[in-house]
mmCIF file of N, CA and C in Angstrom:
data_model
loop_
_atom_site.group_PDB
_atom_site.id
_atom_site.type_symbol
_atom_site.label_atom_id
_atom_site.label_comp_id
_atom_site.label_asym_id
_atom_site.label_seq_id
_atom_site.Cartn_x
_atom_site.Cartn_y
_atom_site.Cartn_z
ATOM 1 N N MET A 1 73.036 -84.348 51.524
ATOM 2 C CA MET A 1 74.448 -83.397 52.416
ATOM 3 C C MET A 1 73.894 -82.226 52.097
ATOM 4 N N ALA A 2 74.628 -81.511 53.290
ATOM 5 C CA ALA A 2 74.151 -79.883 53.432
ATOM 6 C C ALA A 2 76.053 -79.444 52.880
ATOM 7 N N ARG A 3 75.884 -78.111 52.484
ATOM 8 C CA ARG A 3 76.963 -77.328 52.450
ATOM 9 C C ARG A 3 77.972 -77.405 53.537
ATOM 10 N N ILE A 4 79.325 -77.336 53.240
ATOM 11 C CA ILE A 4 80.433 -77.241 54.377
ATOM 12 C C ILE A 4 79.936 -75.584 55.010
ATOM 13 N N THR A 5 80.049 -75.582 56.187
ATOM 14 C CA THR A 5 80.463 -74.335 56.782
ATOM 15 C C THR A 5 81.737 -73.463 56.847
ATOM 16 N N GLU A 6 81.510 -72.338 56.841
ATOM 17 C CA GLU A 6 83.097 -71.712 56.876
ATOM 18 C C GLU A 6 83.637 -72.181 58.009
ATOM 19 N N ALA A 7 83.030 -72.207 59.323
ATOM 20 C CA ALA A 7 83.442 -72.859 60.431
ATOM 21 C C ALA A 7 84.305 -74.151 60.294
ATOM 22 N N GLU A 8 83.703 -75.137 59.299
ATOM 23 C CA GLU A 8 83.795 -76.063 59.424
ATOM 24 C C GLU A 8 85.290 -76.397 58.443
ATOM 25 N N ILE A 9 85.527 -75.714 57.590
ATOM 26 C CA ILE A 9 86.352 -75.237 56.591
ATOM 27 C C ILE A 9 87.545 -74.984 57.641
ATOM 28 N N ALA A 10 87.292 -73.937 58.338
ATOM 29 C CA ALA A 10 88.445 -73.581 59.128
ATOM 30 C C ALA A 10 88.912 -74.357 60.042
ATOM 31 N N ASP A 11 88.253 -75.537 60.627
ATOM 32 C CA ASP A 11 88.589 -76.446 61.411
ATOM 33 C C ASP A 11 89.383 -77.394 60.771
ATOM 34 N N ILE A 12 89.481 -77.945 59.388
ATOM 35 C CA ILE A 12 90.046 -78.713 58.636
ATOM 36 C C ILE A 12 91.223 -78.051 58.189
ATOM 37 N N VAL A 13 91.307 -76.777 57.992
ATOM 38 C CA VAL A 13 92.726 -75.975 57.777
ATOM 39 C C VAL A 13 93.439 -75.937 58.835
ATOM 40 N N GLU A 14 93.088 -75.731 60.295
ATOM 41 C CA GLU A 14 93.569 -75.999 61.490
ATOM 42 C C GLU A 14 94.515 -77.441 61.419
ATOM 43 N N THR A 15 93.646 -78.263 61.542
ATOM 44 C CA THR A 15 94.411 -79.622 61.107
ATOM 45 C C THR A 15 95.290 -79.665 60.211
ATOM 46 N N ILE A 16 95.239 -79.003 58.892
ATOM 47 C CA ILE A 16 96.524 -79.229 57.995
ATOM 48 C C ILE A 16 97.351 -78.529 58.254
ATOM 49 N N LEU A 17 97.253 -77.423 59.126
ATOM 50 C CA LEU A 17 98.207 -76.729 59.172
ATOM 51 C C LEU A 17 98.968 -77.277 60.582
ATOM 52 N N ARG A 18 98.312 -77.870 61.373
ATOM 53 C CA ARG A 18 99.210 -78.270 62.256
ATOM 54 C C ARG A 18 100.311 -79.522 62.053
ATOM 55 N N GLU A 19 99.864 -80.103 60.860
ATOM 56 C CA GLU A 19 100.453 -81.070 60.370
ATOM 57 C C GLU A 19 101.749 -81.049 59.228
ATOM 58 N N ARG A 20 101.931 -79.202 59.313
ATOM 59 C CA ARG A 20 102.899 -78.431 58.338
ATOM 60 C C ARG A 20 103.796 -78.361 59.483
ATOM 61 N N PRO A 21 105.486 -78.606 58.604
ATOM 62 C CA PRO A 21 106.570 -78.036 59.873
ATOM 63 C C PRO A 21 106.346 -76.561 59.746
ATOM 64 N N ASN A 22 106.199 -75.743 59.010
ATOM 65 C CA ASN A 22 105.992 -74.286 59.451
ATOM 66 C C ASN A 22 104.861 -73.955 59.908
ATOM 67 N N ARG A 23 103.811 -74.439 59.617
ATOM 68 C CA ARG A 23 102.254 -74.382 60.576
ATOM 69 C C ARG A 23 101.833 -73.079 59.472
ATOM 70 N N GLU A 24 101.841 -73.599 58.344
ATOM 71 C CA GLU A 24 101.408 -72.196 57.174
ATOM 72 C C GLU A 24 101.156 -73.120 55.904
ATOM 73 N N ALA A 25 100.394 -72.724 55.307
ATOM 74 C CA ALA A 25 100.047 -72.737 53.862
ATOM 75 C C ALA A 25 99.494 -72.126 53.056
ATOM 76 N N SER A 26 99.567 -71.869 51.631
ATOM 77 C CA SER A 26 98.809 -71.075 50.826
ATOM 78 C C SER A 26 97.714 -71.798 50.665
ATOM 79 N N ILE A 27 96.586 -70.354 50.440
ATOM 80 C CA ILE A 27 95.395 -70.659 49.889
ATOM 81 C C ILE A 27 95.434 -72.037 48.813
ATOM 82 N N GLY A 28 96.127 -71.836 47.813
ATOM 83 C CA GLY A 28 96.148 -73.070 46.665
ATOM 84 C C GLY A 28 96.489 -74.399 47.507
ATOM 85 N N GLN A 29 97.211 -74.807 48.518
ATOM 86 C CA GLN A 29 97.653 -75.792 48.897
ATOM 87 C C GLN A 29 96.681 -76.365 49.953
ATOM 88 N N LEU A 30 95.869 -75.137 50.217
ATOM 89 C CA LEU A 30 94.878 -75.838 51.396
ATOM 90 C C LEU A 30 93.734 -76.198 50.249
ATOM 91 N N ILE A 31 93.699 -75.604 49.222
ATOM 92 C CA ILE A 31 92.380 -76.127 48.431
ATOM 93 C C ILE A 31 92.930 -77.499 47.391
ATOM 94 N N ASP A 32 93.905 -77.692 47.526
ATOM 95 C CA ASP A 32 94.577 -78.907 46.866
ATOM 96 C C ASP A 32 94.169 -80.074 48.164
ATOM 97 N N GLU A 33 94.498 -79.626 49.152
ATOM 98 C CA GLU A 33 94.189 -80.479 50.602
ATOM 99 C C GLU A 33 92.647 -80.965 50.968
ATOM 100 N N ILE A 34 92.119 -79.765 51.446
ATOM 101 C CA ILE A 34 91.074 -80.295 51.823
ATOM 102 C C ILE A 34 89.991 -81.348 51.065
ATOM 103 N N PRO A 35 89.566 -81.420 49.833
ATOM 104 C CA PRO A 35 88.927 -82.436 49.325
ATOM 105 C C PRO A 35 89.371 -84.077 49.855
ATOM 106 N N ASN A 36 91.137 -84.185 50.317
ATOM 107 C CA ASN A 36 91.360 -85.263 50.830
ATOM 108 C C ASN A 36 90.763 -85.473 52.157
ATOM 109 N N ARG A 37 90.406 -84.605 52.936
ATOM 110 C CA ARG A 37 89.893 -84.264 54.189
ATOM 111 C C ARG A 37 88.025 -84.776 54.699
ATOM 112 N N ILE A 38 87.571 -84.237 53.739
ATOM 113 C CA ILE A 38 86.185 -84.076 53.734
ATOM 114 C C ILE A 38 85.765 -84.722 52.091
ATOM 115 N N THR A 39 84.247 -84.989 52.556
ATOM 116 C CA THR A 39 83.632 -85.279 51.189
ATOM 117 C C THR A 39 82.866 -84.198 51.087
ATOM 118 N N LEU A 40 82.868 -83.392 49.648
ATOM 119 C CA LEU A 40 82.021 -82.085 49.561
ATOM 120 C C LEU A 40 80.954 -82.409 49.046
ATOM 121 N N SER A 41 79.882 -81.827 49.226
ATOM 122 C CA SER A 41 78.529 -82.432 48.718
ATOM 123 C C SER A 41 78.244 -81.439 47.293
ATOM 124 N N ARG A 42 77.552 -81.675 46.360
ATOM 125 C CA ARG A 42 77.025 -81.078 45.179
ATOM 126 C C ARG A 42 77.102 -79.824 45.125
ATOM 127 N N GLU A 43 76.415 -79.549 46.469
ATOM 128 C CA GLU A 43 76.218 -77.692 46.691
ATOM 129 C C GLU A 43 77.463 -76.803 46.927
ATOM 130 N N ASP A 44 78.220 -77.878 47.721
ATOM 131 C CA ASP A 44 79.822 -77.125 47.519
ATOM 132 C C ASP A 44 80.682 -76.805 46.653
ATOM 133 N N LEU A 45 80.268 -78.227 45.611
ATOM 134 C CA LEU A 45 80.885 -78.295 44.410
ATOM 135 C C LEU A 45 80.661 -77.454 43.207
ATOM 136 N N ALA A 46 79.278 -76.656 43.198
ATOM 137 C CA ALA A 46 78.850 -75.581 42.339
ATOM 138 C C ALA A 46 79.564 -74.348 42.054
ATOM 139 N N GLN A 47 79.643 -73.867 40.799
ATOM 140 C CA GLN A 47 80.112 -72.935 40.795
ATOM 141 C C GLN A 47 79.416 -71.530 41.655
ATOM 142 N N SER A 48 80.281 -70.634 42.075
ATOM 143 C CA SER A 48 80.148 -69.740 42.856
ATOM 144 C C SER A 48 79.508 -68.606 41.868
ATOM 145 N N PRO A 49 77.932 -68.107 42.409
ATOM 146 C CA PRO A 49 77.873 -67.098 41.487
ATOM 147 C C PRO A 49 78.144 -65.794 41.495
ATOM 148 N N THR A 50 79.035 -65.474 42.794
ATOM 149 C CA THR A 50 79.900 -64.148 42.917
ATOM 150 C C THR A 50 81.389 -64.387 42.802
ATOM 151 N N ARG A 51 81.671 -65.561 42.413
ATOM 152 C CA ARG A 51 83.380 -65.583 41.715
ATOM 153 C C ARG A 51 83.052 -66.807 40.695
ATOM 154 N N PRO A 52 82.681 -66.343 39.461
ATOM 155 C CA PRO A 52 82.568 -67.246 38.417
ATOM 156 C C PRO A 52 83.627 -68.260 37.891
ATOM 157 N N THR A 53 84.736 -68.112 38.784
ATOM 158 C CA THR A 53 86.188 -68.943 38.184
ATOM 159 C C THR A 53 86.130 -69.852 39.701
ATOM 160 N N GLU A 54 85.404 -69.432 40.734
ATOM 161 C CA GLU A 54 85.557 -70.881 41.693
ATOM 162 C C GLU A 54 84.434 -71.558 42.022
ATOM 163 N N LEU A 55 84.321 -72.560 42.618
ATOM 164 C CA LEU A 55 83.425 -73.367 43.624
ATOM 165 C C LEU A 55 83.304 -72.612 45.021
ATOM 166 N N ILE A 56 82.377 -72.724 45.237
ATOM 167 C CA ILE A 56 81.290 -72.079 46.444
ATOM 168 C C ILE A 56 82.533 -72.544 47.247
ATOM 169 N N TRP A 57 83.028 -73.640 47.908
ATOM 170 C CA TRP A 57 83.831 -74.111 49.015
ATOM 171 C C TRP A 57 85.370 -73.092 48.754
ATOM 172 N N TYR A 58 85.273 -73.091 47.486
ATOM 173 C CA TYR A 58 86.968 -72.435 47.374
ATOM 174 C C TYR A 58 86.767 -70.586 48.015
ATOM 175 N N GLN A 59 85.364 -70.575 47.943
ATOM 176 C CA GLN A 59 85.031 -68.962 48.712
ATOM 177 C C GLN A 59 85.058 -69.128 50.199
ATOM 178 N N GLN A 60 84.636 -70.258 50.271
ATOM 179 C CA GLN A 60 84.714 -70.299 51.875
ATOM 180 C C GLN A 60 86.075 -70.525 52.580
ATOM 181 N N VAL A 61 87.017 -70.980 51.402
ATOM 182 C CA VAL A 61 88.134 -70.832 52.021
ATOM 183 C C VAL A 61 88.845 -69.670 52.262
ATOM 184 N N ARG A 62 88.591 -68.882 50.924
ATOM 185 C CA ARG A 62 88.985 -67.208 51.295
ATOM 186 C C ARG A 62 88.054 -66.375 51.888
ATOM 187 N N ASN A 63 86.861 -67.077 52.440
ATOM 188 C CA ASN A 63 86.294 -65.879 53.407
ATOM 189 C C ASN A 63 86.816 -65.702 54.690
ATOM 190 N N ILE A 64 87.336 -67.209 55.296
ATOM 191 C CA ILE A 64 88.197 -67.033 56.334
ATOM 192 C C ILE A 64 89.193 -65.479 56.329
ATOM 193 N N THR A 65 89.779 -65.485 55.491
ATOM 194 C CA THR A 65 90.914 -64.465 55.333
ATOM 195 C C THR A 65 89.870 -62.668 55.457
ATOM 196 N N SER A 66 88.642 -63.284 54.485
ATOM 197 C CA SER A 66 87.850 -61.808 54.178
ATOM 198 C C SER A 66 86.994 -61.452 55.565
ATOM 199 N N HIS A 67 86.534 -62.289 56.209
ATOM 200 C CA HIS A 67 85.550 -62.439 57.276
ATOM 201 C C HIS A 67 86.181 -62.360 58.541
ATOM 202 N N GLN A 68 87.771 -61.947 58.484
ATOM 203 C CA GLN A 68 88.128 -61.669 59.710
ATOM 204 C C GLN A 68 88.228 -60.802 60.981
ATOM 205 N N GLY A 69 87.152 -60.002 60.445
ATOM 206 C CA GLY A 69 86.391 -59.089 61.627
ATOM 207 C C GLY A 69 85.686 -59.279 62.184
ATOM 208 N N SER A 70 84.861 -60.531 61.881
ATOM 209 C CA SER A 70 84.093 -61.284 62.601
ATOM 210 C C SER A 70 83.743 -62.083 63.832
ATOM 211 N N PRO A 71 83.079 -62.230 64.744
ATOM 212 C CA PRO A 71 83.114 -62.854 65.721
ATOM 213 C C PRO A 71 82.428 -64.562 65.174
ATOM 214 N N GLY A 72 83.724 -65.542 65.947
ATOM 215 C CA GLY A 72 83.294 -66.846 65.213
ATOM 216 C C GLY A 72 84.256 -67.036 64.328
ATOM 217 N N ASN A 73 84.604 -66.273 63.672
ATOM 218 C CA ASN A 73 85.941 -66.722 62.406
ATOM 219 C C ASN A 73 86.675 -66.916 62.961
ATOM 220 N N ALA A 74 87.906 -67.957 62.672
ATOM 221 C CA ALA A 74 89.144 -68.411 63.301
ATOM 222 C C ALA A 74 90.024 -67.149 62.978
ATOM 223 N N ILE A 75 90.117 -66.421 62.321
ATOM 224 C CA ILE A 75 91.295 -65.354 62.421
ATOM 225 C C ILE A 75 90.788 -64.470 63.577
ATOM 226 N N HIS A 76 89.486 -64.230 64.070
ATOM 227 C CA HIS A 76 89.072 -63.265 64.655
ATOM 228 C C HIS A 76 89.064 -63.719 66.165
ATOM 229 N N ASP A 77 88.867 -65.151 66.354
ATOM 230 C CA ASP A 77 88.841 -65.738 67.488
ATOM 231 C C ASP A 77 90.528 -66.499 67.841
ATOM 232 N N GLY A 78 91.443 -66.004 66.951
ATOM 233 C CA GLY A 78 92.827 -66.337 67.713
ATOM 234 C C GLY A 78 93.530 -67.679 67.428
ATOM 235 N N LYS A 79 92.502 -68.573 66.396
ATOM 236 C CA LYS A 79 92.967 -69.670 65.887
ATOM 237 C C LYS A 79 94.228 -69.931 64.787
ATOM 238 N N LEU A 80 93.552 -69.085 63.992
ATOM 239 C CA LEU A 80 94.676 -68.764 62.875
ATOM 240 C C LEU A 80 95.358 -67.436 62.507
ATOM 241 N N THR A 81 95.914 -67.031 61.759
ATOM 242 C CA THR A 81 96.188 -65.865 61.105
ATOM 243 C C THR A 81 96.677 -65.451 59.722
ATOM 244 N N ALA A 82 96.466 -64.515 58.862
ATOM 245 C CA ALA A 82 96.739 -64.409 57.587
ATOM 246 C C ALA A 82 98.193 -64.182 57.373
ATOM 247 N N VAL A 83 98.665 -64.722 56.173
ATOM 248 C CA VAL A 83 99.850 -64.569 56.002
ATOM 249 C C VAL A 83 99.930 -64.081 54.571
ATOM 250 N N PRO A 84 100.888 -63.407 53.778
ATOM 251 C CA PRO A 84 100.691 -63.395 52.930
ATOM 252 C C PRO A 84 100.405 -64.657 51.597
ATOM 253 N N GLY A 85 99.341 -64.510 51.000
ATOM 254 C CA GLY A 85 98.719 -65.732 50.283
ATOM 255 C C GLY A 85 98.344 -66.914 50.992
ATOM 256 N N GLY A 86 98.029 -66.578 52.257
ATOM 257 C CA GLY A 86 97.411 -67.633 52.659
ATOM 258 C C GLY A 86 97.258 -67.400 54.295
ATOM 259 N N LEU A 87 97.220 -69.007 55.147
ATOM 260 C CA LEU A 87 96.929 -69.114 56.285
ATOM 261 C C LEU A 87 97.828 -69.625 57.223
ATOM 262 N N ALA A 88 97.880 -69.194 58.171
ATOM 263 C CA ALA A 88 99.233 -69.981 59.465
ATOM 264 C C ALA A 88 98.125 -69.799 60.767
ATOM 265 N N LEU A 89 98.862 -71.000 61.358
ATOM 266 C CA LEU A 89 98.323 -71.394 62.864
ATOM 267 C C LEU A 89 98.779 -69.801 63.480
ATOM 268 N N ALA A 90 97.951 -69.137 64.421
ATOM 269 C CA ALA A 90 97.940 -68.142 65.049
ATOM 270 C C ALA A 90 99.150 -68.591 66.014
ATOM 271 N N GLY A 91 100.145 -67.660 66.005
ATOM 272 C CA GLY A 91 101.639 -67.348 66.661
ATOM 273 C C GLY A 91 102.500 -68.210 65.994
ATOM 274 N N LYS A 92 102.333 -68.549 65.107
ATOM 275 C CA LYS A 92 103.078 -69.949 64.190
ATOM 276 C C LYS A 92 103.485 -69.381 63.140
ATOM 277 N N ALA A 93 103.050 -68.034 62.620
ATOM 278 C CA ALA A 93 103.789 -67.647 61.036
ATOM 279 C C ALA A 93 105.181 -67.379 61.081
ATOM 280 N N THR A 94 105.391 -67.914 59.975
ATOM 281 C CA THR A 94 107.162 -67.529 59.580
ATOM 282 C C THR A 94 107.243 -66.041 58.874
ATOM 283 N N VAL A 95 108.071 -65.498 59.229
ATOM 284 C CA VAL A 95 108.541 -64.302 58.363
ATOM 285 C C VAL A 95 109.120 -64.493 57.080
ATOM 286 N N ALA A 96 108.578 -63.771 56.226
ATOM 287 C CA ALA A 96 108.351 -63.982 54.665
ATOM 288 C C ALA A 96 109.849 -63.420 54.090
#
C-alpha cells in the first residue's frame, strides 16, 4: 500500500469538517479521527525523519497549513481555511 498523499488527507479533513456543527476542528481532533476513516500504510505509520515526535501522516495533516501558498493545496484552492490550532471549511470558520 502506498503512502497517503496530502491531497487525500485534505479530502478526509473536508469530510470530517462537513460533519461537525461548527465546521472546524483542531489538528489533534483531526489526527484522532482520520485513522477511523482510512487504513494507513506501514509507511504512513513510520516516524517522521524531520519531526521525530510525529508519525509521517501527522506531518501531512500539519502540512495542509504549512503548504497553503502552493497551488493544489486545500487552503490555497479555497476548500479549507486555517484557524488557530486547526482547520475549518472555507467560509465556515467561527470567530474565536
